[in-house]
């Protein structure tokens, strides 16, 4: 009997083996309830699609590893880049893609903000699509249910358009 095999056998018999959590690759979808644009976002460093103001749904990216069984305290890392004025360049007098336009666009992009938050995942009985809801004041809500937003049993009932509180609450 080798030492490694014996240690494994003893650990298994005494219940000392770490619990193995299997992760399942789950699609990522986003819903933006704000007037800003979400240029890109990720869940546990796995990319989600870009989302325009008050948009989202219907476009999924693959995938983020999620446990088949929900457990209390389950959180995911959500990171995103936000453009608070996504329609600003539509009214610029400069012709698109000229040097002047690029200079203005560079200044516009300096106003983008980047965010990162550990978000609790709403309880689920069966693992479904990971839905990330972008809310005013740089808040997010995450679910991973098999139910579509807007249908009975979905964990959140956010309206499509939400306005930020003024001022936003400080966490």
mmCIF file of C-alpha atoms in Angstrom:
data_model
loop_
_atom_site.group_PDB
_atom_site.id
_atom_site.type_symbol
_atom_site.label_atom_id
_atom_site.label_comp_id
_atom_site.label_asym_id
_atom_site.label_seq_id
_atom_site.Cartn_x
_atom_site.Cartn_y
_atom_site.Cartn_z
ATOM 1 C CA UNK A 1 0.000 0.000 0.000
ATOM 2 C CA UNK A 2 1.543 3.327 -0.973
ATOM 3 C CA UNK A 3 1.552 6.249 1.459
ATOM 4 C CA UNK A 4 -0.618 8.453 -0.767
ATOM 5 C CA UNK A 5 -3.260 5.772 -1.291
ATOM 6 C CA UNK A 6 -3.331 4.993 2.446
ATOM 7 C CA UNK A 7 -3.740 8.678 3.350
ATOM 8 C CA UNK A 8 -6.638 8.928 0.900
ATOM 9 C CA UNK A 9 -8.284 5.830 2.373
ATOM 10 C CA UNK A 10 -7.887 7.062 5.974
ATOM 11 C CA UNK A 11 -9.148 10.538 5.038
ATOM 12 C CA UNK A 12 -12.188 9.075 3.303
ATOM 13 C CA UNK A 13 -13.004 6.774 6.222
ATOM 14 C CA UNK A 14 -12.804 9.570 8.788
ATOM 15 C CA UNK A 15 -14.782 12.001 6.654
ATOM 16 C CA UNK A 16 -11.849 14.394 6.367
ATOM 17 C CA UNK A 17 -11.933 14.734 2.586
ATOM 18 C CA UNK A 18 -12.850 18.225 1.409
ATOM 19 C CA UNK A 19 -16.290 18.447 -0.139
ATOM 20 C CA UNK A 20 -15.983 18.585 -3.896
ATOM 21 C CA UNK A 21 -18.102 21.214 -5.558
ATOM 22 C CA UNK A 22 -18.810 20.590 -9.206
ATOM 23 C CA UNK A 23 -19.302 23.669 -11.302
ATOM 24 C CA UNK A 24 -21.469 23.781 -14.383
ATOM 25 C CA UNK A 25 -20.760 26.152 -17.279
ATOM 26 C CA UNK A 26 -23.734 28.505 -17.330
ATOM 27 C CA UNK A 27 -24.576 31.253 -19.894
ATOM 28 C CA UNK A 28 -24.387 34.909 -18.831
ATOM 29 C CA UNK A 29 -27.051 37.483 -19.726
ATOM 30 C CA UNK A 30 -27.405 41.114 -18.687
ATOM 31 C CA UNK A 31 -30.245 43.571 -18.110
ATOM 32 C CA UNK A 32 -29.559 47.285 -17.864
ATOM 33 C CA UNK A 33 -32.186 49.250 -15.959
ATOM 34 C CA UNK A 34 -30.296 52.566 -16.265
ATOM 35 C CA UNK A 35 -29.731 55.353 -18.793
ATOM 36 C CA UNK A 36 -25.994 54.557 -18.993
ATOM 37 C CA UNK A 37 -24.433 52.067 -21.409
ATOM 38 C CA UNK A 38 -22.676 48.993 -20.060
ATOM 39 C CA UNK A 39 -19.865 48.544 -22.590
ATOM 40 C CA UNK A 40 -18.785 45.222 -21.171
ATOM 41 C CA UNK A 41 -19.166 43.237 -17.995
ATOM 42 C CA UNK A 42 -17.984 39.982 -16.522
ATOM 43 C CA UNK A 43 -19.068 37.458 -13.916
ATOM 44 C CA UNK A 44 -16.122 35.818 -12.146
ATOM 45 C CA UNK A 45 -13.957 37.195 -14.976
ATOM 46 C CA UNK A 46 -16.088 35.534 -17.690
ATOM 47 C CA UNK A 47 -17.445 38.046 -20.190
ATOM 48 C CA UNK A 48 -21.028 39.099 -20.664
ATOM 49 C CA UNK A 49 -22.451 41.046 -23.611
ATOM 50 C CA UNK A 50 -22.501 44.833 -23.876
ATOM 51 C CA UNK A 51 -25.864 46.405 -23.032
ATOM 52 C CA UNK A 52 -27.344 49.703 -24.158
ATOM 53 C CA UNK A 53 -29.415 51.983 -21.941
ATOM 54 C CA UNK A 54 -32.573 50.278 -20.642
ATOM 55 C CA UNK A 55 -31.690 47.225 -22.705
ATOM 56 C CA UNK A 56 -30.591 43.671 -22.395
ATOM 57 C CA UNK A 57 -31.926 40.193 -22.438
ATOM 58 C CA UNK A 58 -31.924 37.948 -25.462
ATOM 59 C CA UNK A 59 -28.135 37.948 -25.879
ATOM 60 C CA UNK A 60 -26.021 35.506 -23.915
ATOM 61 C CA UNK A 61 -22.326 34.863 -23.650
ATOM 62 C CA UNK A 62 -20.780 31.646 -22.482
ATOM 63 C CA UNK A 63 -20.064 30.794 -19.652
ATOM 64 C CA UNK A 64 -19.393 31.048 -15.941
ATOM 65 C CA UNK A 65 -18.943 28.084 -13.618
ATOM 66 C CA UNK A 66 -21.770 27.858 -11.087
ATOM 67 C CA UNK A 67 -22.619 25.185 -8.523
ATOM 68 C CA UNK A 68 -25.585 22.969 -9.423
ATOM 69 C CA UNK A 69 -26.990 23.521 -5.938
ATOM 70 C CA UNK A 70 -27.479 27.028 -4.528
ATOM 71 C CA UNK A 71 -26.088 27.595 -1.049
ATOM 72 C CA UNK A 72 -26.488 30.507 1.365
ATOM 73 C CA UNK A 73 -23.818 33.158 0.899
ATOM 74 C CA UNK A 74 -23.158 32.250 -2.753
ATOM 75 C CA UNK A 75 -21.581 35.302 -4.395
ATOM 76 C CA UNK A 76 -20.096 36.164 -7.756
ATOM 77 C CA UNK A 77 -17.690 38.923 -8.756
ATOM 78 C CA UNK A 78 -19.339 41.331 -11.213
ATOM 79 C CA UNK A 79 -17.108 43.846 -13.012
ATOM 80 C CA UNK A 80 -18.267 46.367 -15.604
ATOM 81 C CA UNK A 81 -17.436 49.494 -17.551
ATOM 82 C CA UNK A 82 -20.108 52.173 -17.778
ATOM 83 C CA UNK A 83 -20.569 55.109 -20.156
ATOM 84 C CA UNK A 84 -22.802 57.613 -18.314
ATOM 85 C CA UNK A 85 -23.493 59.611 -21.505
ATOM 86 C CA UNK A 86 -23.859 57.035 -24.308
ATOM 87 C CA UNK A 87 -25.681 59.384 -26.684
ATOM 88 C CA UNK A 88 -23.362 62.384 -26.289
ATOM 89 C CA UNK A 89 -21.329 61.818 -29.446
ATOM 90 C CA UNK A 90 -24.461 61.730 -31.622
ATOM 91 C CA UNK A 91 -24.714 65.524 -31.423
ATOM 92 C CA UNK A 92 -21.062 66.388 -31.975
ATOM 93 C CA UNK A 93 -20.401 68.686 -34.940
ATOM 94 C CA UNK A 94 -17.165 66.876 -35.888
ATOM 95 C CA UNK A 95 -17.357 64.401 -38.735
ATOM 96 C CA UNK A 96 -17.017 60.802 -37.489
ATOM 97 C CA UNK A 97 -13.563 59.265 -37.415
ATOM 98 C CA UNK A 98 -11.720 62.506 -38.156
ATOM 99 C CA UNK A 99 -8.823 63.571 -35.945
ATOM 100 C CA UNK A 100 -11.061 66.111 -34.214
ATOM 101 C CA UNK A 101 -13.738 63.485 -33.568
ATOM 102 C CA UNK A 102 -11.136 61.029 -32.189
ATOM 103 C CA UNK A 103 -9.815 63.729 -29.848
ATOM 104 C CA UNK A 104 -13.303 64.405 -28.553
ATOM 105 C CA UNK A 105 -14.031 60.675 -28.247
ATOM 106 C CA UNK A 106 -10.867 60.197 -26.214
ATOM 107 C CA UNK A 107 -12.052 62.907 -23.804
ATOM 108 C CA UNK A 108 -15.508 61.278 -23.712
ATOM 109 C CA UNK A 109 -14.017 57.877 -22.866
ATOM 110 C CA UNK A 110 -12.164 59.456 -19.953
ATOM 111 C CA UNK A 111 -15.616 59.824 -18.361
ATOM 112 C CA UNK A 112 -16.249 56.058 -18.394
ATOM 113 C CA UNK A 113 -16.221 54.444 -14.983
ATOM 114 C CA UNK A 114 -15.217 50.946 -13.942
ATOM 115 C CA UNK A 115 -16.920 49.064 -11.153
ATOM 116 C CA UNK A 116 -16.457 45.839 -9.258
ATOM 117 C CA UNK A 117 -18.702 44.252 -6.651
ATOM 118 C CA UNK A 118 -19.233 40.887 -4.999
ATOM 119 C CA UNK A 119 -22.953 40.250 -5.481
ATOM 120 C CA UNK A 120 -25.027 37.657 -3.703
ATOM 121 C CA UNK A 121 -26.825 35.231 -6.021
ATOM 122 C CA UNK A 122 -30.575 34.876 -5.413
ATOM 123 C CA UNK A 123 -31.649 31.374 -4.334
ATOM 124 C CA UNK A 124 -32.359 28.840 -7.078
ATOM 125 C CA UNK A 125 -33.747 25.316 -7.091
ATOM 126 C CA UNK A 126 -32.505 24.510 -10.600
ATOM 127 C CA UNK A 127 -29.524 26.245 -12.147
ATOM 128 C CA UNK A 128 -30.343 28.361 -15.184
ATOM 129 C CA UNK A 129 -28.899 31.392 -16.968
ATOM 130 C CA UNK A 130 -26.893 33.818 -14.826
ATOM 131 C CA UNK A 131 -28.799 37.102 -15.124
ATOM 132 C CA UNK A 132 -27.020 40.279 -14.019
ATOM 133 C CA UNK A 133 -29.296 43.290 -13.463
ATOM 134 C CA UNK A 134 -27.550 46.674 -13.559
ATOM 135 C CA UNK A 135 -29.410 49.109 -11.319
ATOM 136 C CA UNK A 136 -29.066 52.818 -10.529
ATOM 137 C CA UNK A 137 -26.295 53.942 -8.192
ATOM 138 C CA UNK A 138 -23.929 51.231 -9.484
ATOM 139 C CA UNK A 139 -25.827 48.417 -7.814
ATOM 140 C CA UNK A 140 -26.296 44.939 -9.277
ATOM 141 C CA UNK A 141 -28.590 42.010 -8.586
ATOM 142 C CA UNK A 142 -27.799 38.478 -9.764
ATOM 143 C CA UNK A 143 -29.979 35.433 -10.300
ATOM 144 C CA UNK A 144 -29.329 32.023 -11.834
ATOM 145 C CA UNK A 145 -32.813 30.561 -12.185
ATOM 146 C CA UNK A 146 -34.457 28.754 -15.100
ATOM 147 C CA UNK A 147 -37.318 31.278 -15.069
ATOM 148 C CA UNK A 148 -37.337 34.279 -17.435
ATOM 149 C CA UNK A 149 -37.454 37.823 -16.031
ATOM 150 C CA UNK A 150 -40.993 39.163 -15.885
ATOM 151 C CA UNK A 151 -42.595 35.760 -15.331
ATOM 152 C CA UNK A 152 -44.078 34.485 -12.066
ATOM 153 C CA UNK A 153 -41.472 33.082 -9.710
ATOM 154 C CA UNK A 154 -38.583 35.200 -10.989
ATOM 155 C CA UNK A 155 -36.686 36.530 -7.947
ATOM 156 C CA UNK A 156 -36.681 40.215 -9.040
ATOM 157 C CA UNK A 157 -39.374 42.551 -10.313
ATOM 158 C CA UNK A 158 -37.328 45.552 -11.428
ATOM 159 C CA UNK A 159 -38.973 47.905 -13.931
ATOM 160 C CA UNK A 160 -37.131 48.181 -17.259
ATOM 161 C CA UNK A 161 -36.400 51.879 -16.622
ATOM 162 C CA UNK A 162 -35.161 53.010 -13.244
ATOM 163 C CA UNK A 163 -33.970 56.463 -12.234
ATOM 164 C CA UNK A 164 -31.083 57.015 -9.827
ATOM 165 C CA UNK A 165 -31.797 58.441 -6.419
ATOM 166 C CA UNK A 166 -30.254 61.817 -5.921
ATOM 167 C CA UNK A 167 -27.836 61.562 -4.283
ATOM 168 C CA UNK A 168 -27.086 57.856 -4.442
ATOM 169 C CA UNK A 169 -26.873 56.175 -1.037
ATOM 170 C CA UNK A 170 -23.344 55.587 0.227
ATOM 171 C CA UNK A 171 -22.666 51.889 0.893
#
